[in-house]
Amino acid sequence: MSRVALVTGASRGIGRAVALRLAADGHDVAVNYSASADAAGIVVEEIRAAGRNAIAVRADVGDAAAVTGMFESVENALGRVEVLVNNAGITRDGLLLRMGQDDWDSVIGTNLTSVYLCTRAAMRAMVRARWGRIISVSSISGISGNPGQANYAASKAGIIGFSKSIAREVGSRNITVNVVAPGFIETDMTEGLGEETARMVAEQAALGRLGRPEEVAAAVGYLASDDAAYVTGQTLVVDGGLAL
Ligand code: NAP
């Protein structure tokens, strides 16, 4: 069934792959971005070329007013949001003793407060329609912790607790709330970590390699589909067996 989906941080990486996957599954897609207007425009063109409707919508998802404006734009252009994918995220890594409050606030704002703002903005119409899908992208760092990522891991663990709570709040309205927790996926975010780190991580994963954005998008596609109608409050780990 064709739905309207909003994917945050869909100009690059995992979000881009999710937007393309949801379009391939028959949905119209709002492609959110914060800085990469050209890249977001290309994703929109790809979706339109594939026969679905799409718009690019600029908003810093950690900013309440920007999120309100984003939902207005999407509703005017495509209709109410039925599938929300909270994907936008950043890292500001550093050991705790050297982690300034800016690094803490920006990561919590972009990765976690954004999930609160966007989910709340999507919820009213979903409750009214008695149908909705909320899928948020966490990380195995939020499950296992990771030295140098206290801010990031806290934001990603927060997404899991948030999602379980909201799943219980809105389950009776036929709205499912789930989380996908990727391991090490080849995107701009991980490129800066260097070849040596990538090789070590690949060796540690049971499947012996890094993940691709499309492999995370497939999990999101499943959770957005009717096949996942009875799945809620769950965290689906997509890490090639890295955190086993
Ligand atoms: P990425 O390649 O760095 O892309 C990040 C995306 O988020 C971009 O589209 C970016 O938009 C957007 N974004 C950043 N700040 C934003 C803001 N304030 N408002 C709106 N959009 C914003 O990252 P990625 O690797 O695809 O990661 C996507 C998600 O997966 C993140 O939540 C990340 O934590 C999670 N994750 C990634 C990995 C991994 O190995 N890559 C592993 C676990 C979890 P602009 O281009 O406009 O800046």
PDB file of C-alpha atoms and ligand atoms in Angstrom:
ATOM      1  CA  MET A   1       0.000   0.000   0.000  1.00  0.00           C
ATOM      2  CA  SER A   2       1.235   3.463  -0.872  1.00  0.00           C
ATOM      3  CA  ARG A   3       1.948   5.693   2.127  1.00  0.00           C
ATOM      4  CA  VAL A   4       3.580   9.043   2.793  1.00  0.00           C
ATOM      5  CA  ALA A   5       6.974   8.667   4.435  1.00  0.00           C
ATOM      6  CA  LEU A   6       9.292  11.266   5.972  1.00  0.00           C
ATOM      7  CA  VAL A   7      12.939  10.279   6.351  1.00  0.00           C
ATOM      8  CA  THR A   8      15.153  12.613   8.366  1.00  0.00           C
ATOM      9  CA  GLY A   9      18.752  13.001   7.239  1.00  0.00           C
ATOM     10  CA  ALA A  10      17.968  11.463   3.849  1.00  0.00           C
ATOM     11  CA  SER A  11      20.456  13.380   1.712  1.00  0.00           C
ATOM     12  CA  ARG A  12      23.301  10.905   2.307  1.00  0.00           C
ATOM     13  CA  GLY A  13      24.231   7.506   3.714  1.00  0.00           C
ATOM     14  CA  ILE A  14      21.667   5.325   5.452  1.00  0.00           C
ATOM     15  CA  GLY A  15      18.854   7.888   5.213  1.00  0.00           C
ATOM     16  CA  ARG A  16      19.335   8.169   1.458  1.00  0.00           C
ATOM     17  CA  ALA A  17      19.153   4.382   1.111  1.00  0.00           C
ATOM     18  CA  VAL A  18      16.022   4.308   3.297  1.00  0.00           C
ATOM     19  CA  ALA A  19      14.326   6.986   1.173  1.00  0.00           C
ATOM     20  CA  LEU A  20      15.080   5.062  -2.021  1.00  0.00           C
ATOM     21  CA  ARG A  21      13.958   1.778  -0.470  1.00  0.00           C
ATOM     22  CA  LEU A  22      10.635   3.196   0.747  1.00  0.00           C
ATOM     23  CA  ALA A  23      10.052   4.697  -2.705  1.00  0.00           C
ATOM     24  CA  ALA A  24      10.813   1.333  -4.317  1.00  0.00           C
ATOM     25  CA  ASP A  25       8.255  -0.185  -1.927  1.00  0.00           C
ATOM     26  CA  GLY A  26       5.671   2.236  -3.325  1.00  0.00           C
ATOM     27  CA  HIS A  27       5.708   5.144  -0.892  1.00  0.00           C
ATOM     28  CA  ASP A  28       5.916   8.878  -1.549  1.00  0.00           C
ATOM     29  CA  VAL A  29       8.875  10.285   0.351  1.00  0.00           C
ATOM     30  CA  ALA A  30       9.863  13.566   1.991  1.00  0.00           C
ATOM     31  CA  VAL A  31      13.655  13.810   1.978  1.00  0.00           C
ATOM     32  CA  ASN A  32      14.853  15.876   4.948  1.00  0.00           C
ATOM     33  CA  TYR A  33      18.341  17.367   5.087  1.00  0.00           C
ATOM     34  CA  SER A  34      20.124  20.139   6.980  1.00  0.00           C
ATOM     35  CA  ALA A  35      22.997  21.255   4.752  1.00  0.00           C
ATOM     36  CA  SER A  36      23.326  19.054   1.659  1.00  0.00           C
ATOM     37  CA  ALA A  37      20.679  20.625  -0.578  1.00  0.00           C
ATOM     38  CA  ASP A  38      22.217  19.339  -3.815  1.00  0.00           C
ATOM     39  CA  ALA A  39      22.485  15.770  -2.551  1.00  0.00           C
ATOM     40  CA  ALA A  40      18.883  15.869  -1.267  1.00  0.00           C
ATOM     41  CA  GLY A  41      17.765  17.160  -4.655  1.00  0.00           C
ATOM     42  CA  ILE A  42      19.420  14.200  -6.376  1.00  0.00           C
ATOM     43  CA  VAL A  43      17.613  11.742  -4.064  1.00  0.00           C
ATOM     44  CA  VAL A  44      14.316  13.461  -4.924  1.00  0.00           C
ATOM     45  CA  GLU A  45      15.078  13.196  -8.647  1.00  0.00           C
ATOM     46  CA  GLU A  46      15.872   9.481  -8.298  1.00  0.00           C
ATOM     47  CA  ILE A  47      12.574   8.856  -6.513  1.00  0.00           C
ATOM     48  CA  ARG A  48      10.592  10.798  -9.105  1.00  0.00           C
ATOM     49  CA  ALA A  49      12.353   8.939 -11.905  1.00  0.00           C
ATOM     50  CA  ALA A  50      11.187   5.733 -10.235  1.00  0.00           C
ATOM     51  CA  GLY A  51       7.597   6.966 -10.438  1.00  0.00           C
ATOM     52  CA  ARG A  52       6.894   8.120  -6.881  1.00  0.00           C
ATOM     53  CA  ASN A  53       6.309  11.616  -5.560  1.00  0.00           C
ATOM     54  CA  ALA A  54       9.053  13.234  -3.458  1.00  0.00           C
ATOM     55  CA  ILE A  55      10.112  16.576  -2.014  1.00  0.00           C
ATOM     56  CA  ALA A  56      13.259  17.804  -0.327  1.00  0.00           C
ATOM     57  CA  VAL A  57      12.665  19.620   2.936  1.00  0.00           C
ATOM     58  CA  ARG A  58      15.337  21.517   4.800  1.00  0.00           C
ATOM     59  CA  ALA A  59      15.185  21.476   8.589  1.00  0.00           C
ATOM     60  CA  ASP A  60      17.553  21.100  11.520  1.00  0.00           C
ATOM     61  CA  VAL A  61      15.689  18.283  13.262  1.00  0.00           C
ATOM     62  CA  GLY A  62      16.982  19.350  16.662  1.00  0.00           C
ATOM     63  CA  ASP A  63      15.170  22.688  16.331  1.00  0.00           C
ATOM     64  CA  ALA A  64      11.504  22.684  17.416  1.00  0.00           C
ATOM     65  CA  ALA A  65      10.364  25.515  15.112  1.00  0.00           C
ATOM     66  CA  ALA A  66      12.143  23.973  12.136  1.00  0.00           C
ATOM     67  CA  VAL A  67      10.462  20.610  12.793  1.00  0.00           C
ATOM     68  CA  THR A  68       7.033  22.263  12.956  1.00  0.00           C
ATOM     69  CA  GLY A  69       7.740  23.979   9.629  1.00  0.00           C
ATOM     70  CA  MET A  70       8.986  20.731   8.104  1.00  0.00           C
ATOM     71  CA  PHE A  71       5.774  18.857   8.958  1.00  0.00           C
ATOM     72  CA  GLU A  72       3.672  21.712   7.531  1.00  0.00           C
ATOM     73  CA  SER A  73       5.638  21.596   4.274  1.00  0.00           C
ATOM     74  CA  VAL A  74       5.351  17.817   3.979  1.00  0.00           C
ATOM     75  CA  GLU A  75       1.618  17.789   4.723  1.00  0.00           C
ATOM     76  CA  ASN A  76       0.980  20.534   2.153  1.00  0.00           C
ATOM     77  CA  ALA A  77       3.027  18.821  -0.556  1.00  0.00           C
ATOM     78  CA  LEU A  78       2.445  15.088   0.015  1.00  0.00           C
ATOM     79  CA  GLY A  79      -0.198  14.673   2.727  1.00  0.00           C
ATOM     80  CA  ARG A  80       0.056  13.624   6.343  1.00  0.00           C
ATOM     81  CA  VAL A  81       3.089  11.604   7.425  1.00  0.00           C
ATOM     82  CA  GLU A  82       2.165   7.925   7.860  1.00  0.00           C
ATOM     83  CA  VAL A  83       5.684   6.477   8.092  1.00  0.00           C
ATOM     84  CA  LEU A  84       8.298   8.444  10.053  1.00  0.00           C
ATOM     85  CA  VAL A  85      11.925   7.372   9.925  1.00  0.00           C
ATOM     86  CA  ASN A  86      14.068   9.194  12.491  1.00  0.00           C
ATOM     87  CA  ASN A  87      17.485   8.715  10.932  1.00  0.00           C
ATOM     88  CA  ALA A  88      19.394  12.020  11.131  1.00  0.00           C
ATOM     89  CA  GLY A  89      22.401  11.733  13.374  1.00  0.00           C
ATOM     90  CA  ILE A  90      25.896  13.054  14.069  1.00  0.00           C
ATOM     91  CA  THR A  91      28.956  12.064  16.067  1.00  0.00           C
ATOM     92  CA  ARG A  92      31.234  14.292  18.149  1.00  0.00           C
ATOM     93  CA  ASP A  93      33.534  11.635  19.583  1.00  0.00           C
ATOM     94  CA  GLY A  94      35.977  12.141  22.465  1.00  0.00           C
ATOM     95  CA  LEU A  95      36.842  10.720  25.845  1.00  0.00           C
ATOM     96  CA  LEU A  96      34.606  12.053  28.602  1.00  0.00           C
ATOM     97  CA  LEU A  97      37.300  14.139  30.320  1.00  0.00           C
ATOM     98  CA  ARG A  98      37.819  16.027  27.065  1.00  0.00           C
ATOM     99  CA  MET A  99      34.168  16.145  26.009  1.00  0.00           C
ATOM    100  CA  GLY A 100      32.925  19.712  26.119  1.00  0.00           C
ATOM    101  CA  GLN A 101      29.285  20.486  26.769  1.00  0.00           C
ATOM    102  CA  ASP A 102      28.903  21.648  23.153  1.00  0.00           C
ATOM    103  CA  ASP A 103      29.752  18.131  22.017  1.00  0.00           C
ATOM    104  CA  TRP A 104      27.231  16.697  24.458  1.00  0.00           C
ATOM    105  CA  ASP A 105      24.430  19.140  23.621  1.00  0.00           C
ATOM    106  CA  SER A 106      24.785  18.958  19.846  1.00  0.00           C
ATOM    107  CA  VAL A 107      24.744  15.139  19.775  1.00  0.00           C
ATOM    108  CA  ILE A 108      21.820  14.840  22.193  1.00  0.00           C
ATOM    109  CA  GLY A 109      19.955  17.570  20.287  1.00  0.00           C
ATOM    110  CA  THR A 110      20.447  16.162  16.793  1.00  0.00           C
ATOM    111  CA  ASN A 111      20.171  12.467  17.678  1.00  0.00           C
ATOM    112  CA  LEU A 112      17.646  12.319  20.539  1.00  0.00           C
ATOM    113  CA  THR A 113      15.695  15.561  20.975  1.00  0.00           C
ATOM    114  CA  SER A 114      14.996  15.305  17.234  1.00  0.00           C
ATOM    115  CA  VAL A 115      13.310  11.940  17.780  1.00  0.00           C
ATOM    116  CA  TYR A 116      11.082  13.454  20.481  1.00  0.00           C
ATOM    117  CA  LEU A 117      10.220  16.469  18.288  1.00  0.00           C
ATOM    118  CA  CYS A 118       9.520  14.552  15.063  1.00  0.00           C
ATOM    119  CA  THR A 119       7.643  11.691  16.721  1.00  0.00           C
ATOM    120  CA  ARG A 120       5.429  14.129  18.621  1.00  0.00           C
ATOM    121  CA  ALA A 121       4.777  16.124  15.458  1.00  0.00           C
ATOM    122  CA  ALA A 122       3.771  12.982  13.531  1.00  0.00           C
ATOM    123  CA  MET A 123       1.719  11.423  16.316  1.00  0.00           C
ATOM    124  CA  ARG A 124      -1.492  13.467  16.343  1.00  0.00           C
ATOM    125  CA  ALA A 125      -2.417  12.637  12.744  1.00  0.00           C
ATOM    126  CA  MET A 126      -1.381   8.990  13.208  1.00  0.00           C
ATOM    127  CA  VAL A 127      -3.622   8.656  16.272  1.00  0.00           C
ATOM    128  CA  ARG A 128      -6.520  10.193  14.347  1.00  0.00           C
ATOM    129  CA  ALA A 129      -5.963   7.827  11.418  1.00  0.00           C
ATOM    130  CA  ARG A 130      -5.484   4.781  13.652  1.00  0.00           C
ATOM    131  CA  TRP A 131      -2.399   3.836  11.644  1.00  0.00           C
ATOM    132  CA  GLY A 132       1.254   4.768  11.814  1.00  0.00           C
ATOM    133  CA  ARG A 133       4.815   3.531  11.687  1.00  0.00           C
ATOM    134  CA  ILE A 134       7.660   5.141  13.624  1.00  0.00           C
ATOM    135  CA  ILE A 135      11.125   3.734  12.999  1.00  0.00           C
ATOM    136  CA  SER A 136      14.213   5.275  14.578  1.00  0.00           C
ATOM    137  CA  VAL A 137      17.844   4.579  13.801  1.00  0.00           C
ATOM    138  CA  SER A 138      19.870   3.844  16.927  1.00  0.00           C
ATOM    139  CA  SER A 139      23.254   2.077  16.995  1.00  0.00           C
ATOM    140  CA  ILE A 140      24.925  -0.886  18.668  1.00  0.00           C
ATOM    141  CA  SER A 141      26.857   1.805  20.588  1.00  0.00           C
ATOM    142  CA  GLY A 142      23.580   2.515  22.375  1.00  0.00           C
ATOM    143  CA  ILE A 143      23.312  -1.135  23.417  1.00  0.00           C
ATOM    144  CA  SER A 144      26.922  -2.037  24.274  1.00  0.00           C
ATOM    145  CA  GLY A 145      28.455   1.403  24.875  1.00  0.00           C
ATOM    146  CA  ASN A 146      31.653   2.512  23.161  1.00  0.00           C
ATOM    147  CA  PRO A 147      34.661   4.346  24.627  1.00  0.00           C
ATOM    148  CA  GLY A 148      34.875   7.846  23.161  1.00  0.00           C
ATOM    149  CA  GLN A 149      31.166   7.910  22.395  1.00  0.00           C
ATOM    150  CA  ALA A 150      29.462   8.632  25.737  1.00  0.00           C
ATOM    151  CA  ASN A 151      27.335  11.371  24.155  1.00  0.00           C
ATOM    152  CA  TYR A 152      26.479   9.313  21.070  1.00  0.00           C
ATOM    153  CA  ALA A 153      25.795   6.103  23.034  1.00  0.00           C
ATOM    154  CA  ALA A 154      23.578   8.019  25.479  1.00  0.00           C
ATOM    155  CA  SER A 155      21.571   9.464  22.582  1.00  0.00           C
ATOM    156  CA  LYS A 156      21.225   6.070  20.920  1.00  0.00           C
ATOM    157  CA  ALA A 157      20.272   4.261  24.162  1.00  0.00           C
ATOM    158  CA  GLY A 158      17.767   7.066  24.767  1.00  0.00           C
ATOM    159  CA  ILE A 159      16.107   6.307  21.429  1.00  0.00           C
ATOM    160  CA  ILE A 160      15.522   2.708  22.540  1.00  0.00           C
ATOM    161  CA  GLY A 161      13.910   3.645  25.873  1.00  0.00           C
ATOM    162  CA  PHE A 162      11.873   6.371  24.202  1.00  0.00           C
ATOM    163  CA  SER A 163      10.599   3.984  21.529  1.00  0.00           C
ATOM    164  CA  LYS A 164       9.590   1.262  23.990  1.00  0.00           C
ATOM    165  CA  SER A 165       7.618   3.831  25.999  1.00  0.00           C
ATOM    166  CA  ILE A 166       5.834   5.302  22.982  1.00  0.00           C
ATOM    167  CA  ALA A 167       5.115   1.800  21.642  1.00  0.00           C
ATOM    168  CA  ARG A 168       3.176   1.169  24.855  1.00  0.00           C
ATOM    169  CA  GLU A 169       1.435   4.560  24.668  1.00  0.00           C
ATOM    170  CA  VAL A 170       0.091   4.225  21.131  1.00  0.00           C
ATOM    171  CA  GLY A 171      -0.137   0.496  20.447  1.00  0.00           C
ATOM    172  CA  SER A 172      -3.895   0.526  20.927  1.00  0.00           C
ATOM    173  CA  ARG A 173      -4.085   3.057  18.056  1.00  0.00           C
ATOM    174  CA  ASN A 174      -2.472   0.623  15.629  1.00  0.00           C
ATOM    175  CA  ILE A 175       0.798   2.574  15.594  1.00  0.00           C
ATOM    176  CA  THR A 176       4.025   0.591  15.814  1.00  0.00           C
ATOM    177  CA  VAL A 177       7.249   2.075  17.159  1.00  0.00           C
ATOM    178  CA  ASN A 178      10.504   0.260  16.471  1.00  0.00           C
ATOM    179  CA  VAL A 179      14.243   0.798  16.326  1.00  0.00           C
ATOM    180  CA  VAL A 180      16.964  -0.356  13.950  1.00  0.00           C
ATOM    181  CA  ALA A 181      20.449  -0.567  15.465  1.00  0.00           C
ATOM    182  CA  PRO A 182      23.177  -0.719  12.808  1.00  0.00           C
ATOM    183  CA  GLY A 183      26.748  -1.786  13.440  1.00  0.00           C
ATOM    184  CA  PHE A 184      29.495  -0.381  11.207  1.00  0.00           C
ATOM    185  CA  ILE A 185      28.011   0.778   7.904  1.00  0.00           C
ATOM    186  CA  GLU A 186      30.028   2.300   5.043  1.00  0.00           C
ATOM    187  CA  THR A 187      28.935   5.965   4.912  1.00  0.00           C
ATOM    188  CA  ASP A 188      30.483   9.428   5.289  1.00  0.00           C
ATOM    189  CA  MET A 189      30.059   9.030   9.062  1.00  0.00           C
ATOM    190  CA  THR A 190      32.443   6.073   9.252  1.00  0.00           C
ATOM    191  CA  GLU A 191      34.768   7.060   6.409  1.00  0.00           C
ATOM    192  CA  GLY A 192      36.792   9.335   8.685  1.00  0.00           C
ATOM    193  CA  LEU A 193      37.629   6.463  11.040  1.00  0.00           C
ATOM    194  CA  GLY A 194      40.273   5.190   8.628  1.00  0.00           C
ATOM    195  CA  GLU A 195      41.121   1.976   6.805  1.00  0.00           C
ATOM    196  CA  GLU A 196      42.814   0.286   9.764  1.00  0.00           C
ATOM    197  CA  THR A 197      39.726   0.681  11.989  1.00  0.00           C
ATOM    198  CA  ALA A 198      37.465  -0.496   9.174  1.00  0.00           C
ATOM    199  CA  ARG A 199      39.604  -3.605   8.665  1.00  0.00           C
ATOM    200  CA  MET A 200      39.604  -4.433  12.379  1.00  0.00           C
ATOM    201  CA  VAL A 201      35.839  -3.988  12.630  1.00  0.00           C
ATOM    202  CA  ALA A 202      35.263  -6.163   9.563  1.00  0.00           C
ATOM    203  CA  GLU A 203      37.375  -8.910  11.120  1.00  0.00           C
ATOM    204  CA  GLN A 204      35.369  -8.720  14.336  1.00  0.00           C
ATOM    205  CA  ALA A 205      31.992  -9.056  12.600  1.00  0.00           C
ATOM    206  CA  ALA A 206      30.712 -12.639  12.290  1.00  0.00           C
ATOM    207  CA  LEU A 207      30.016 -11.986   8.611  1.00  0.00           C
ATOM    208  CA  GLY A 208      33.588 -10.705   8.133  1.00  0.00           C
ATOM    209  CA  ARG A 209      32.719  -7.440   6.420  1.00  0.00           C
ATOM    210  CA  LEU A 210      31.221  -3.984   6.943  1.00  0.00           C
ATOM    211  CA  GLY A 211      27.561  -3.242   6.211  1.00  0.00           C
ATOM    212  CA  ARG A 212      26.018  -1.323   3.349  1.00  0.00           C
ATOM    213  CA  PRO A 213      23.361   1.403   3.748  1.00  0.00           C
ATOM    214  CA  GLU A 214      20.937  -0.695   1.656  1.00  0.00           C
ATOM    215  CA  GLU A 215      21.161  -3.495   4.229  1.00  0.00           C
ATOM    216  CA  VAL A 216      19.949  -1.160   6.971  1.00  0.00           C
ATOM    217  CA  ALA A 217      17.295   0.232   4.631  1.00  0.00           C
ATOM    218  CA  ALA A 218      15.947  -3.301   4.082  1.00  0.00           C
ATOM    219  CA  ALA A 219      15.298  -3.630   7.830  1.00  0.00           C
ATOM    220  CA  VAL A 220      13.533  -0.258   7.878  1.00  0.00           C
ATOM    221  CA  GLY A 221      11.499  -1.318   4.840  1.00  0.00           C
ATOM    222  CA  TYR A 222      10.384  -4.442   6.664  1.00  0.00           C
ATOM    223  CA  LEU A 223       9.349  -2.532   9.799  1.00  0.00           C
ATOM    224  CA  ALA A 224       7.386  -0.059   7.645  1.00  0.00           C
ATOM    225  CA  SER A 225       5.603  -2.853   5.791  1.00  0.00           C
ATOM    226  CA  ASP A 226       2.380  -4.665   6.554  1.00  0.00           C
ATOM    227  CA  ASP A 227       4.473  -7.777   7.248  1.00  0.00           C
ATOM    228  CA  ALA A 228       5.601  -6.115  10.490  1.00  0.00           C
ATOM    229  CA  ALA A 229       2.067  -5.238  11.648  1.00  0.00           C
ATOM    230  CA  TYR A 230       2.469  -7.206  14.904  1.00  0.00           C
ATOM    231  CA  VAL A 231       6.008  -6.051  15.725  1.00  0.00           C
ATOM    232  CA  THR A 232       6.389  -3.120  18.118  1.00  0.00           C
ATOM    233  CA  GLY A 233       8.780  -1.844  20.777  1.00  0.00           C
ATOM    234  CA  GLN A 234      11.613  -3.856  19.247  1.00  0.00           C
ATOM    235  CA  THR A 235      15.213  -3.132  18.370  1.00  0.00           C
ATOM    236  CA  LEU A 236      16.408  -4.899  15.234  1.00  0.00           C
ATOM    237  CA  VAL A 237      20.210  -5.119  15.194  1.00  0.00           C
ATOM    238  CA  VAL A 238      21.743  -4.961  11.698  1.00  0.00           C
ATOM    239  CA  ASP A 239      25.456  -5.384  12.376  1.00  0.00           C
ATOM    240  CA  GLY A 240      26.694  -8.521  10.617  1.00  0.00           C
ATOM    241  CA  GLY A 241      27.174 -10.122  14.022  1.00  0.00           C
ATOM    242  CA  LEU A 242      29.581  -7.420  15.225  1.00  0.00           C
ATOM    243  CA  ALA A 243      28.180  -7.093  18.752  1.00  0.00           C
ATOM    244  CA  LEU A 244      27.612 -10.806  19.374  1.00  0.00           C
TER     245      LEU A 244
HETATM  246  P1  NAP B   1      25.922  10.392   7.383  1.00  0.00           P
HETATM  247  O1  NAP B   1      26.380   9.682   6.154  1.00  0.00           O
HETATM  248  O2  NAP B   1      26.861  11.288   8.102  1.00  0.00           O
HETATM  249  O3  NAP B   1      24.556  11.184   7.037  1.00  0.00           O
HETATM  250  C1  NAP B   1      23.912  11.900   8.049  1.00  0.00           C
HETATM  251  C2  NAP B   1      22.623  12.456   7.533  1.00  0.00           C
HETATM  252  O4  NAP B   1      21.987  13.164   8.611  1.00  0.00           O
HETATM  253  C3  NAP B   1      22.805  13.446   6.412  1.00  0.00           C
HETATM  254  O5  NAP B   1      21.755  13.281   5.478  1.00  0.00           O
HETATM  255  C4  NAP B   1      22.692  14.793   7.122  1.00  0.00           C
HETATM  256  O6  NAP B   1      22.159  15.822   6.312  1.00  0.00           O
HETATM  257  C5  NAP B   1      21.698  14.480   8.196  1.00  0.00           C
HETATM  258  N1  NAP B   1      21.746  15.415   9.308  1.00  0.00           N
HETATM  259  C6  NAP B   1      22.785  15.658  10.146  1.00  0.00           C
HETATM  260  N2  NAP B   1      22.439  16.587  11.054  1.00  0.00           N
HETATM  261  C7  NAP B   1      21.153  16.937  10.779  1.00  0.00           C
HETATM  262  C8  NAP B   1      20.234  17.843  11.349  1.00  0.00           C
HETATM  263  N3  NAP B   1      20.542  18.598  12.419  1.00  0.00           N
HETATM  264  N4  NAP B   1      18.992  17.949  10.804  1.00  0.00           N
HETATM  265  C9  NAP B   1      18.658  17.193   9.718  1.00  0.00           C
HETATM  266  N5  NAP B   1      19.479  16.320   9.142  1.00  0.00           N
HETATM  267  C10 NAP B   1      20.718  16.194   9.668  1.00  0.00           C
HETATM  268  O7  NAP B   1      25.440   9.344   8.488  1.00  0.00           O
HETATM  269  P2  NAP B   1      24.959   7.812   8.351  1.00  0.00           P
HETATM  270  O8  NAP B   1      26.133   6.952   8.573  1.00  0.00           O
HETATM  271  O9  NAP B   1      24.119   7.645   7.153  1.00  0.00           O
HETATM  272  O10 NAP B   1      24.039   7.712   9.663  1.00  0.00           O
HETATM  273  C11 NAP B   1      22.633   7.782   9.628  1.00  0.00           C
HETATM  274  C12 NAP B   1      22.100   7.346  10.985  1.00  0.00           C
HETATM  275  O11 NAP B   1      22.552   6.029  11.252  1.00  0.00           O
HETATM  276  C13 NAP B   1      22.595   8.206  12.139  1.00  0.00           C
HETATM  277  O12 NAP B   1      21.575   8.352  13.106  1.00  0.00           O
HETATM  278  C14 NAP B   1      23.730   7.390  12.717  1.00  0.00           C
HETATM  279  O13 NAP B   1      23.954   7.681  14.067  1.00  0.00           O
HETATM  280  C15 NAP B   1      23.188   5.994  12.507  1.00  0.00           C
HETATM  281  N6  NAP B   1      24.223   4.965  12.506  1.00  0.00           N
HETATM  282  C16 NAP B   1      25.205   4.935  11.558  1.00  0.00           C
HETATM  283  C17 NAP B   1      26.155   3.926  11.591  1.00  0.00           C
HETATM  284  C18 NAP B   1      27.249   3.818  10.587  1.00  0.00           C
HETATM  285  O14 NAP B   1      28.115   2.936  10.734  1.00  0.00           O
HETATM  286  N7  NAP B   1      27.289   4.626   9.544  1.00  0.00           N
HETATM  287  C19 NAP B   1      26.109   2.969  12.608  1.00  0.00           C
HETATM  288  C20 NAP B   1      25.106   3.024  13.556  1.00  0.00           C
HETATM  289  C21 NAP B   1      24.158   4.016  13.498  1.00  0.00           C
HETATM  290  P3  NAP B   1      23.147  16.923   5.580  1.00  0.00           P
HETATM  291  O15 NAP B   1      23.830  16.140   4.521  1.00  0.00           O
HETATM  292  O16 NAP B   1      22.209  17.923   5.034  1.00  0.00           O
HETATM  293  O17 NAP B   1      24.068  17.392   6.646  1.00  0.00           O
END
